[in-house]
XYZ file of C-alpha atoms in Angstrom:
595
model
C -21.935 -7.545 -48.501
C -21.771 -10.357 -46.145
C -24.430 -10.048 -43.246
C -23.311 -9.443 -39.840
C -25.313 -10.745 -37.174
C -26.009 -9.695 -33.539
C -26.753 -11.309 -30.246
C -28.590 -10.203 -27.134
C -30.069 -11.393 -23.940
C -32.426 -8.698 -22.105
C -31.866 -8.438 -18.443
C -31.241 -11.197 -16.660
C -29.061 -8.624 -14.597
C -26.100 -9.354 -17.481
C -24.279 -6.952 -14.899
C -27.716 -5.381 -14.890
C -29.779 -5.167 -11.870
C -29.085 -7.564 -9.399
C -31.778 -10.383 -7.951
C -33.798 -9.850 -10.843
C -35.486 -12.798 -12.508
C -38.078 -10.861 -14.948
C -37.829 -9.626 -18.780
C -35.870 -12.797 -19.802
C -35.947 -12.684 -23.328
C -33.348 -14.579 -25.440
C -32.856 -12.657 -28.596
C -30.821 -15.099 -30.427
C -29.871 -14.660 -33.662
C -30.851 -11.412 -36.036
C -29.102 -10.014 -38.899
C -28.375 -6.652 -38.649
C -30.715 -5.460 -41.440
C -33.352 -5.864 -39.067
C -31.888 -5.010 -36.289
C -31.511 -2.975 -34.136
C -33.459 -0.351 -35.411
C -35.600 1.121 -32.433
C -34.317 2.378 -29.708
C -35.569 -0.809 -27.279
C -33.348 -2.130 -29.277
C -30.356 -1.292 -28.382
C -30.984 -1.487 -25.377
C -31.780 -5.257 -25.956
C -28.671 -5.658 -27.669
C -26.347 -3.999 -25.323
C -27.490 -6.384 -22.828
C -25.531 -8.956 -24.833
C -22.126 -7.002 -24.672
C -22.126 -6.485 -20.684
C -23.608 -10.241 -20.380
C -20.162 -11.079 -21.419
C -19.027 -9.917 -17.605
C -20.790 -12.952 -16.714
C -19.636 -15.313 -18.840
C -16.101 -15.376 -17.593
C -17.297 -16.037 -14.470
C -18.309 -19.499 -15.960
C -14.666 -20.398 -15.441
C -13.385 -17.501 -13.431
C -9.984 -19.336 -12.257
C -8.657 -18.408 -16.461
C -9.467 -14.395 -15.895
C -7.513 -11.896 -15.684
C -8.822 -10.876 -12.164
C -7.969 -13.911 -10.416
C -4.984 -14.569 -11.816
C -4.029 -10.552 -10.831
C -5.350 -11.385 -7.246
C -2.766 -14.760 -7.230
C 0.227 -12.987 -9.129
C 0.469 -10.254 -6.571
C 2.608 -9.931 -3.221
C -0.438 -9.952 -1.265
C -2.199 -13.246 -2.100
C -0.217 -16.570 -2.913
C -2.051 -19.225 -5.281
C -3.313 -21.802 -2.571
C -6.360 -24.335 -3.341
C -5.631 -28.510 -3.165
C -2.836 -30.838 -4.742
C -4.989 -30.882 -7.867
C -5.507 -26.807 -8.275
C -2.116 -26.426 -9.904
C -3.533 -23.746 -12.029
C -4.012 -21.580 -9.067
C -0.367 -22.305 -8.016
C 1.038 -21.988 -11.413
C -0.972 -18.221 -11.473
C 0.290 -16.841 -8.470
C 4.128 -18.567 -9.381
C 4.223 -17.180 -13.381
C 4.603 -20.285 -14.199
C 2.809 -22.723 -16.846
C 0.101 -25.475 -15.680
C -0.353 -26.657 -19.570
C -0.986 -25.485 -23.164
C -4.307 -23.903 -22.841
C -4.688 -22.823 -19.093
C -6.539 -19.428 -19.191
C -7.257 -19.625 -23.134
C -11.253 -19.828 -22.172
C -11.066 -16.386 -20.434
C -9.086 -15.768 -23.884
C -11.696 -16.248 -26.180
C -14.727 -15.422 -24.023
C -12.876 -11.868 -24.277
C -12.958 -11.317 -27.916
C -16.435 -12.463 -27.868
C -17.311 -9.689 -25.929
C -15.597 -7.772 -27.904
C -17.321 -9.360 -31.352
C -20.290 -8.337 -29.717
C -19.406 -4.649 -28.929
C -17.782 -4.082 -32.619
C -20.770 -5.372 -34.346
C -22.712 -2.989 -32.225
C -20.883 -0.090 -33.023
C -20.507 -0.432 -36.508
C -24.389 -0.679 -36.611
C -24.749 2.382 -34.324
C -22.270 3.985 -36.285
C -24.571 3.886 -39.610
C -28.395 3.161 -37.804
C -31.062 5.423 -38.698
C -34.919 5.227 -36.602
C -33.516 5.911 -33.098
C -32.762 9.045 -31.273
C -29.285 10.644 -31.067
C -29.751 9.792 -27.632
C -29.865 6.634 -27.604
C -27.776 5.864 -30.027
C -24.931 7.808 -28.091
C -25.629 6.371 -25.186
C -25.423 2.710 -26.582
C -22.195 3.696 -28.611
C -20.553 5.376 -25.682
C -21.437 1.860 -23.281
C -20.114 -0.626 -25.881
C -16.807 1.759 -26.423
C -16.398 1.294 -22.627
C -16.832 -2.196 -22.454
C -14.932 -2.674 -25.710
C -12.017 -0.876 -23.570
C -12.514 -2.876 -20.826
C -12.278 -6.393 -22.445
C -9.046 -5.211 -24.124
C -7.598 -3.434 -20.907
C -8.098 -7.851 -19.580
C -6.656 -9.089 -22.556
C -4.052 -6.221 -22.957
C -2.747 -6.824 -19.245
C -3.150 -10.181 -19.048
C -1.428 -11.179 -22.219
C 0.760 -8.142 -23.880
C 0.157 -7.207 -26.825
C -3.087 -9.316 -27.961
C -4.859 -8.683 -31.815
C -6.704 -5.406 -32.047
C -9.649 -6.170 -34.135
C -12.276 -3.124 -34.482
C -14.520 -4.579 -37.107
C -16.371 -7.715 -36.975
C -15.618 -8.100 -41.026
C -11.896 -7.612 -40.122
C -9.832 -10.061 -42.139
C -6.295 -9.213 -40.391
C -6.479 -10.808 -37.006
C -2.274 -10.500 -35.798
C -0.599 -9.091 -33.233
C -0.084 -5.426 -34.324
C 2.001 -2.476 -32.172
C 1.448 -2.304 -28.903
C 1.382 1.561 -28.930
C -1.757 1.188 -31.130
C -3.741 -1.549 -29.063
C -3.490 1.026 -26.095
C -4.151 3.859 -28.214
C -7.363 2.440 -29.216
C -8.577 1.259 -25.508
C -7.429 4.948 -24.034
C -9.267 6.317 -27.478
C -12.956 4.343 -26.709
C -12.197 5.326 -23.043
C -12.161 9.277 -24.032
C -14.964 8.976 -26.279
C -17.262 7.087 -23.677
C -16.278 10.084 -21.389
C -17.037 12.753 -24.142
C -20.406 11.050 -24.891
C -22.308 10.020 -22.212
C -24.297 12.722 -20.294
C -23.160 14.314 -16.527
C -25.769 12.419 -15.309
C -25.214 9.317 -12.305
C -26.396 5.586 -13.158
C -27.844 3.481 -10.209
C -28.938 0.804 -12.786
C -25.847 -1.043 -13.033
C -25.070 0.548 -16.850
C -21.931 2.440 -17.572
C -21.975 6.177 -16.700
C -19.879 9.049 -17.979
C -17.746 8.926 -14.008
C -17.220 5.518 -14.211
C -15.797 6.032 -17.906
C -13.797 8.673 -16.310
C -12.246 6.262 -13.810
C -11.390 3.383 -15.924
C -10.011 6.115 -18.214
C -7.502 7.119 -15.099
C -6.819 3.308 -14.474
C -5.592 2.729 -18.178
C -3.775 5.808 -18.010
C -1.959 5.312 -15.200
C -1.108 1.260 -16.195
C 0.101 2.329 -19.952
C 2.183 5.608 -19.379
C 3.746 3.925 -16.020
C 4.359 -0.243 -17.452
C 5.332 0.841 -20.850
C 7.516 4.405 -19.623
C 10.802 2.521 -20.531
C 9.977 1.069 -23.912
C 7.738 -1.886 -24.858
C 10.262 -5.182 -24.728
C 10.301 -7.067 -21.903
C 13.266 -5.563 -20.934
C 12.340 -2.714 -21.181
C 8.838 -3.271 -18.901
C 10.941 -4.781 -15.630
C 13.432 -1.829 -15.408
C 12.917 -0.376 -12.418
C 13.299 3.184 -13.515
C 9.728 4.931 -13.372
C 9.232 8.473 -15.096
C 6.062 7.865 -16.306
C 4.485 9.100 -19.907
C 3.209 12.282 -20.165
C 1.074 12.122 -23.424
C 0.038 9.210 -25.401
C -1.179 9.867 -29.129
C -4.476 8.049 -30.303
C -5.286 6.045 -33.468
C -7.464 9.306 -34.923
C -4.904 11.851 -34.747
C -5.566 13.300 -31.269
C -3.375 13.670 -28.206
C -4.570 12.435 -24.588
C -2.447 14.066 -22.265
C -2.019 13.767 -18.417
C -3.389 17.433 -17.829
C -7.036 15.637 -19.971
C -6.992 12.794 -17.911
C -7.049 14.747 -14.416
C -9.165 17.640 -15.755
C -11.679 13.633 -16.254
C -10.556 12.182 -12.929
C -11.502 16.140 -11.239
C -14.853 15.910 -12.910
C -15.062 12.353 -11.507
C -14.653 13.358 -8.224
C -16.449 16.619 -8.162
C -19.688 16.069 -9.700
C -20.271 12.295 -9.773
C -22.334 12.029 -6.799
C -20.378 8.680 -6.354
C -18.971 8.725 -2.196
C -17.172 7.132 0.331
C -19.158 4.602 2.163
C -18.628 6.265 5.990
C -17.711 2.670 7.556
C -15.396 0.575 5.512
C -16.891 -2.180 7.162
C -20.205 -1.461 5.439
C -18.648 -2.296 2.263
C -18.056 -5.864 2.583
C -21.042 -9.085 2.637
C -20.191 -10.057 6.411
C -22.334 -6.914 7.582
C -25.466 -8.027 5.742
C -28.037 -8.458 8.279
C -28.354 -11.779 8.881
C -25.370 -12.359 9.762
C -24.052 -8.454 11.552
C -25.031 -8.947 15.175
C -24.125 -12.792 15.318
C -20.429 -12.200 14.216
C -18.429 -11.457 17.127
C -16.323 -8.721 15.034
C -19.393 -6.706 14.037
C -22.061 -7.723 16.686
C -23.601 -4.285 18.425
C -21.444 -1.754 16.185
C -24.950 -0.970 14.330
C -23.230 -1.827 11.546
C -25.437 -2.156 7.867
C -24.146 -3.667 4.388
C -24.697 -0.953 1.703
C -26.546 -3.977 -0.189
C -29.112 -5.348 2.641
C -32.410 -5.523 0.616
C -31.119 -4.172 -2.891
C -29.342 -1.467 -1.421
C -27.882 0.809 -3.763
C -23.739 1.195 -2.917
C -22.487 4.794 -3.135
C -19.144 3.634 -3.667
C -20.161 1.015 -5.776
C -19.358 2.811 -9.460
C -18.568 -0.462 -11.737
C -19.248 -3.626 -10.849
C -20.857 -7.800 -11.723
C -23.966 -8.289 -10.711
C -25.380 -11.537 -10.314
C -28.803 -13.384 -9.900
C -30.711 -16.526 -8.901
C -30.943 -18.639 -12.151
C -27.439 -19.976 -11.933
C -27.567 -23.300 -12.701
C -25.519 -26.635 -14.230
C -28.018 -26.543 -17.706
C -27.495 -22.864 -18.368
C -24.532 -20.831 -16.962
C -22.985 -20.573 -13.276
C -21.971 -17.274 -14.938
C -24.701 -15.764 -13.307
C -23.395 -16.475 -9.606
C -20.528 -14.846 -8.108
C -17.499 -17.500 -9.280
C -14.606 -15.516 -7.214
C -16.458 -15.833 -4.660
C -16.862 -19.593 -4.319
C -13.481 -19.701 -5.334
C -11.889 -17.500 -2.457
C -13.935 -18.899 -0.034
C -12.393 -20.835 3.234
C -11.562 -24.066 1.606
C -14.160 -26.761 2.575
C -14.678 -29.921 4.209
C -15.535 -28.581 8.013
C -18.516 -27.356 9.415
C -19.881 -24.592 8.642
C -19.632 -23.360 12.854
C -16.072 -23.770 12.697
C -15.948 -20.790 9.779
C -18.356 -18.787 10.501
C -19.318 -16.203 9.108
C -17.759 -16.880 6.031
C -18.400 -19.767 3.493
C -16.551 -22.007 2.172
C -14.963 -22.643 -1.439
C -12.098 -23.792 -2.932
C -9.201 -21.941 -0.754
C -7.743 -19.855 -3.611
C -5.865 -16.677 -2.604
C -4.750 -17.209 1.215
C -3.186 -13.527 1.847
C 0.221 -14.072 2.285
C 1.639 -13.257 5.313
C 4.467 -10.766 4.259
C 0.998 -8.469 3.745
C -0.061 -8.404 7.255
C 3.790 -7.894 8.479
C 3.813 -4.592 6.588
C 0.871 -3.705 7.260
C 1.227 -3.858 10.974
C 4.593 -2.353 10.903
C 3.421 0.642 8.744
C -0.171 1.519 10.033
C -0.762 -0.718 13.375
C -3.869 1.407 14.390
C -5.416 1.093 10.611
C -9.322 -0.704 11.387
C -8.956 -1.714 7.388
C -6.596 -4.413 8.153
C -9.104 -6.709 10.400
C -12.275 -5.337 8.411
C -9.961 -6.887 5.513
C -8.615 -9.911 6.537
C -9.574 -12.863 9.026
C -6.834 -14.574 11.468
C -7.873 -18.352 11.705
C -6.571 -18.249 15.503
C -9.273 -15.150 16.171
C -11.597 -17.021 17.962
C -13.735 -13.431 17.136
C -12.919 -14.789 13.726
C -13.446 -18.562 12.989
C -14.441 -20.071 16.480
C -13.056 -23.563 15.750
C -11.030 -23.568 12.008
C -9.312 -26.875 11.334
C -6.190 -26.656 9.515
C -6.699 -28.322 6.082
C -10.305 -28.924 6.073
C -10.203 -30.834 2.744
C -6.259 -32.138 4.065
C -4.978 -31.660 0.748
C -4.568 -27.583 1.161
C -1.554 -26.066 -0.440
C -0.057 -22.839 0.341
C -2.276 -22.610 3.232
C -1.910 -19.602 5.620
C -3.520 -18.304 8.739
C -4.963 -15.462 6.370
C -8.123 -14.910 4.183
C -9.365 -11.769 2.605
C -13.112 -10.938 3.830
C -13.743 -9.172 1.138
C -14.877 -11.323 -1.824
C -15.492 -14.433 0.499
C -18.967 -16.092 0.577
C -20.544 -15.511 3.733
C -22.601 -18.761 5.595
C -25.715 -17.408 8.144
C -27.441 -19.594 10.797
C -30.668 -21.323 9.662
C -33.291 -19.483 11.295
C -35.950 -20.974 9.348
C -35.128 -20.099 5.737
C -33.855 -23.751 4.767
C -36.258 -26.787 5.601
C -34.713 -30.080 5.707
C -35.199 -32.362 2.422
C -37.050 -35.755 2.432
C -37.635 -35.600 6.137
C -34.012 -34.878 6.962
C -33.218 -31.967 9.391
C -32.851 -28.614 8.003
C -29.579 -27.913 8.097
C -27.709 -25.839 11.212
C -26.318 -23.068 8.930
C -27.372 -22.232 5.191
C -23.962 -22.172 3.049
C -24.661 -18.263 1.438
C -26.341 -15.838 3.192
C -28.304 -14.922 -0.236
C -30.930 -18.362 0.305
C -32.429 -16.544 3.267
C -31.768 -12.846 2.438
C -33.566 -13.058 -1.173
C -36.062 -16.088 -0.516
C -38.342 -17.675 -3.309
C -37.820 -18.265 -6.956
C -34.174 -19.677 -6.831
C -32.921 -22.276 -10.028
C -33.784 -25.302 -7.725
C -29.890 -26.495 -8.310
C -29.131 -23.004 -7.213
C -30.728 -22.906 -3.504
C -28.848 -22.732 -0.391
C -25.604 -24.503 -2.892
C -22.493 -23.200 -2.038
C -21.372 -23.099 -5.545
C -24.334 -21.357 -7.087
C -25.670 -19.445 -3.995
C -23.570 -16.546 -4.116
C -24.920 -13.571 -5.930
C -23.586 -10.793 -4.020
C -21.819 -7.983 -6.206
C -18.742 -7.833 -7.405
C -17.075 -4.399 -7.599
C -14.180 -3.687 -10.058
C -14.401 0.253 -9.403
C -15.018 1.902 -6.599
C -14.620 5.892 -5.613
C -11.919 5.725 -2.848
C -9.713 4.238 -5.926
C -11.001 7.391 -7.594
C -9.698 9.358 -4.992
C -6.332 7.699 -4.290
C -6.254 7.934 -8.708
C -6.723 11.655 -8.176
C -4.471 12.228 -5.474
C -1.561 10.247 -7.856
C -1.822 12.147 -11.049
C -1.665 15.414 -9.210
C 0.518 14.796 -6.441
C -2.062 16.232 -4.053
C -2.262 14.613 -0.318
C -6.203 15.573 -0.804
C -7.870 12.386 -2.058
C -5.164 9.872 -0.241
C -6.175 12.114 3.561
C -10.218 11.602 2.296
C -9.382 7.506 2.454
C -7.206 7.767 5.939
C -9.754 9.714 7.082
C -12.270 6.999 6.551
C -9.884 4.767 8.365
C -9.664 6.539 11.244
C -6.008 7.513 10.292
C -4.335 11.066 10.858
C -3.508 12.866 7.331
C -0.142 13.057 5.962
C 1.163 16.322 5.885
C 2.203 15.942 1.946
C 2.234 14.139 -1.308
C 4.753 10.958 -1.701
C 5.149 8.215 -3.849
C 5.531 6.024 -1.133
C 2.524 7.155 1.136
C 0.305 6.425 -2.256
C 1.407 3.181 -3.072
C 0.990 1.975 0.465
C -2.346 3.772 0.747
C -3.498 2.062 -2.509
C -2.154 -0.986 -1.084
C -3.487 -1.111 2.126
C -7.268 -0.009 1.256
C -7.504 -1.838 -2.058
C -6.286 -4.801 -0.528
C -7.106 -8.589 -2.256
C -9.187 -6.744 -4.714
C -7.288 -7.082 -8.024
C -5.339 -3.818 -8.130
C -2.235 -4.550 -6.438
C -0.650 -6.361 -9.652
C -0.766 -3.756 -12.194
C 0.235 -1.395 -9.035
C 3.276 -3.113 -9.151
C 3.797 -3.968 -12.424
C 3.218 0.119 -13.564
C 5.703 1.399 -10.424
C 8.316 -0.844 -11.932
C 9.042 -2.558 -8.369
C 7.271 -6.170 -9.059
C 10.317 -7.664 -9.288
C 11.438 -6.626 -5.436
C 7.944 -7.117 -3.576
C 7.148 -10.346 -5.027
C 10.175 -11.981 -3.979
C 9.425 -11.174 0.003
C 6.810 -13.769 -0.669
C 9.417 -16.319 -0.800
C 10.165 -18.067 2.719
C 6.822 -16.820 4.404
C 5.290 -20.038 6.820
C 2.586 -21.644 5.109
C 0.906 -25.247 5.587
C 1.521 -27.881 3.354
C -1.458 -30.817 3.472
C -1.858 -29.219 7.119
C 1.474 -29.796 8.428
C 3.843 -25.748 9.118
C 5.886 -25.280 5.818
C 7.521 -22.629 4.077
C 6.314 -20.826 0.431
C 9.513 -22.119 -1.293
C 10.589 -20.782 -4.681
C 9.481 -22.734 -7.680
C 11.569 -22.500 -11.203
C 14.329 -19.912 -9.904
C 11.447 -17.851 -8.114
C 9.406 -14.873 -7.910
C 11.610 -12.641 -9.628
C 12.768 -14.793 -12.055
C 9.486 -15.349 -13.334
C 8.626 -12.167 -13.054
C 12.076 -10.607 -15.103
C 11.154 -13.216 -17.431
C 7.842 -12.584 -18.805
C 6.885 -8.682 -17.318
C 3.919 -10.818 -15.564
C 2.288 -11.581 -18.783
C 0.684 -14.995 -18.912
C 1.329 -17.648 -21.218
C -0.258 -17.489 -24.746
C -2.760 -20.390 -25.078
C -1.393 -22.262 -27.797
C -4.469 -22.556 -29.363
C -4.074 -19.064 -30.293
C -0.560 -20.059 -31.244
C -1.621 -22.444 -33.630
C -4.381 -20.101 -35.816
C -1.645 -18.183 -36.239
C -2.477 -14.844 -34.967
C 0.082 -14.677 -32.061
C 3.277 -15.236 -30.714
C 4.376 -16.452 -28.127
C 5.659 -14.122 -24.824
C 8.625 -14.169 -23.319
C 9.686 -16.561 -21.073
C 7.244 -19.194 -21.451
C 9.038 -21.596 -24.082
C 11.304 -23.394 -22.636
C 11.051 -26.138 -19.716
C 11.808 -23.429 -17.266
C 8.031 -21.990 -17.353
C 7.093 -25.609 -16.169
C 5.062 -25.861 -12.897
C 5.469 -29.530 -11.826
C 3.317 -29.435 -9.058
C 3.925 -28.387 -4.823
């Protein structure tokens, strides 16, 4: 029998505990007679599987999260004349052969990793039942999660389960989400009621991705599985969905989860939204006009542990050109102000590479449906706010495209004044502002190419889950007003008086805001097709002179009617065979030419 072999890294956070530098081991290469067969073990190797969270953030423009953030209505693709793959994202349109086929196979080997696991879980002996659980029930989760990326990003990808597999094509689609809600259920079933503040999976947050999958598959794929089926805007969404062992998940299982979730996590609302986001850490809090003297405290000042916080990247100091810049927050560099001003001028936030300007047609709705909500100004920054950016220059780097007055605060990297924790270099002065907040928050022991760089520097967390989505999740599969009034209530906001449609998906839409969810919102309530195209006509900057966001390649809902939102096949995959490719992206009328 041909030898299977596994691969591990121990705790260099891996989306393990965050700022840690210590108990880097590098496993390498062991066959799987010999391992793993203690329980340390496991543990060693399951560290491999979630490093893979990292390791799209190598190259986190090809993910499936930042291409959801750009495809939305609420972001538009933005970056320079050269960043047409963040244009191309946010218009469904094609930037060339291979544009997100990295994030493509950085997937799969994640999930490589998790199947060898598994199947050597599955049959290990010299461990406890425990353990061996535990480590099954983690790499079914993350097994899930890669293929919920993969599944939304591209359709109907290969579903391979065993790292000997020999069949490697596209199979049903029914059966791909079978498996992903399957691994979801049994991560649920087998991990213990018991909360995680480590970073690792635990059974709630298996119980909210479980909801999230749920409510994507039985609302996208409601009207059939061909593309024209998935853009019909009728929405009666599935009821039950059978699984690849014989079982049944129905929607009455998956609240009886998302109730358990919300009753005995131990998971909560953060009291002040505010709290939540980087620009509160406490460097920065009292010299930022918007939070100064509101005693205001980031949930992750000092290591803090975030209540709300239930899945989420971590990140760490050794990010660095010779090994991986993986293990720095990539989204964040990447939605950050785009550069070439001084840092005073942007203050407090960072500065990147300008992708995801929030698209004005957001904050017109937004004001017109909740004009007394806080979220919207703890979510997005005004350029012209002189409580904002004192002194923003339009362009920065002149060559900005899709530029608006609008960036999310949420993901951004967040600058700090020097107050000591930078010296100058080779006699220079130290510089007036250090570029991430992290150099002087989590001093000493920095990859040297790492400190105080605004590419490596930022290593706050990024969270995929957190419980007010719980909440509004709850509050959608049972109709209730309960979970939506907990959010509003957060906000400031009066309750409504009962369950709508309507007041969910503008609740969801309002406090998830630039965090990823929006597209498969839209894509499962069958109404992409309308909301993208008020995008189209909204004032933007072009190279830093007033424009408009014109329609490329017959526009927004064109695009979108055309290919369901699914992204273009890399045709490397193409090529081995294993795939074909979507609709809509084979003739010249997927091209993106360029702004």
């Amino acid at each position: 029998m041909k030898k299977i072999f596994l691969f591990a890294a121990v705790a260099v956070t891996m989306g393990l505990a965050s700022c840690s530098i210590d108990n880097v081991e590098n496993i390498g290469e062991m066959s799987t007679s010999e391992y793993p067969q203690t329980d340390s073990h496991v543990q060693d190797v399951l560290a491999g599987v979630y490093q893979n969270l990292n390791t799209t953030h190598a190259n986190p423009q090809c993910s499936f999260l930042y291409a959801a953030c750009l495809a939305s209505d609420d972001q538009l693709g933005g970056g320079g004349t050269n960043d047409k793959l963040m244009q191309a994202e946010d218009l469904l349109c094609n930037y060339n052969a291979d544009m997100t086929n990295q994030f493509y196979s950085d997937r799969y080997a994640g999930i490589a990793r998790a199947n060898t696991l598994i199947k050597v879980l599955l049959d290990a002996s010299g461990m406890s039942e425990d353990v061996k659980n535990k480590g099954l029930a983690e790499a079914y989760f993350l097994r899930a999660f890669y293929y919920y990326e993969l599944a939304s990003m591209y359709g109907n990808v290969p579903l391979i389960l065993d790292p000997e597999q020999e069949d490697n094509s596209q199979g049903d689609v029914k059966v791909l989400w079978g498996q992903i809600l399957q691994d979801l259920r049994n991560a649920c079933d087998m991990l213990p009621a018991v909360r995680r503040t480590d970073g690792r999976i635990d059974k709630y947050t298996a119980e909210a991705m479980l909801s999230r999958a749920w409510l994507f598959y039985t609302g996208f794929y409601c009207n059939g599985t061909s593309t024209a089926d998935l853009v019909k805007t009728d929405y009666n969404p599935l009821t039950s969905v059978d699984l690849n062992d014989g079982t049944t998940l129905t929607k009455q299982d998956v609240i009886n989860y998302i109730d358990d979730c919300v009753n005995n996590s131990g998971y909560e609302l953060v009291p002040d939204f505010r709290n939540l986001w980087a620009y509160t850490n406490k460097l920065v809090v009292d010299e930022y006009p918007y939070t100064a003297g509101q005693g205001l405290k980031w949930v992750e000042n000092e290591n803090g542990v975030n209540p709300e916080s239930m899945f989420a990247i971590k990140f760490n100091k050794l990010a660095s050109w010779s090994t991986t810049i993986g293990y720095a927050n990539g989204i964040a560099l990447h939605f950050g102000v785009r550069g070439g001003q001084d840092y005073a001028n942007t203050f407090p936030f960072g500065q990147g590479w300008g992708a995801g300007p929030v698209a004005p047609n957001l904050v017109n709705d937004w004001k017109a449906a909740e004009p007394n909500d806080m979220r919207l100004k703890a979510t997005i920054a005004f350029v012209n706010d002189k409580q904002e950016m004192p002194a923003y220059t339009y362009g920065g780097w002149a060559d900005f495209v899709q530029e608006t007055d609008y960036y999310s605060k949420k993901w951004s990297p967040i600058c700090a004044v020097n107050k000591g924790y930078v010296k100058g270099e080779d006699g220079q002065d130290p510089p007036a502002y250090i570029a991430c907040f992290e150099t002087g928050m989590y001093p000493g022991n920095w990859d040297t190419s790492g400190e105080n760089n605004f590419q490596l520097s930022n290593i706050h967390d990024l969270v995929l889950i957190r419980f007010a989505d719980v909440l509004l999740m709850q509050s959608e599969l049972k109709e209730d007003p309960s979970g939506i009034n907990k959010v509003r209530a957060r906000a400031g906001l009066p309750a409504i008086n009962g369950y709508s449609l309507q007041a969910l998906q503008n609740e969801r839409r309002w406090e998830l805001a630039c965090e990823g969810i929006r597209w498969n919102d839209i894509r499962r309530w069958h109404i992409a097709s309308v909301v993208l195209a008020k995008q189209e006509n909204q004032p933007i900057y072009y190279c830093g002179s007033a424009s408009t966001n014109t329609a490329h390649n017959g526009g927004y809902t064109a695009r979108y009617n055309a290919t369901a939102g699914f992204q273009k096949m890399p045709e490397t995959q193409i090529a081995l065979g294993t795939v074909k490719q979507n609709d809509g992206w084979t003739d010249a009328s997927s091209e993106y030419g360029g702004w």
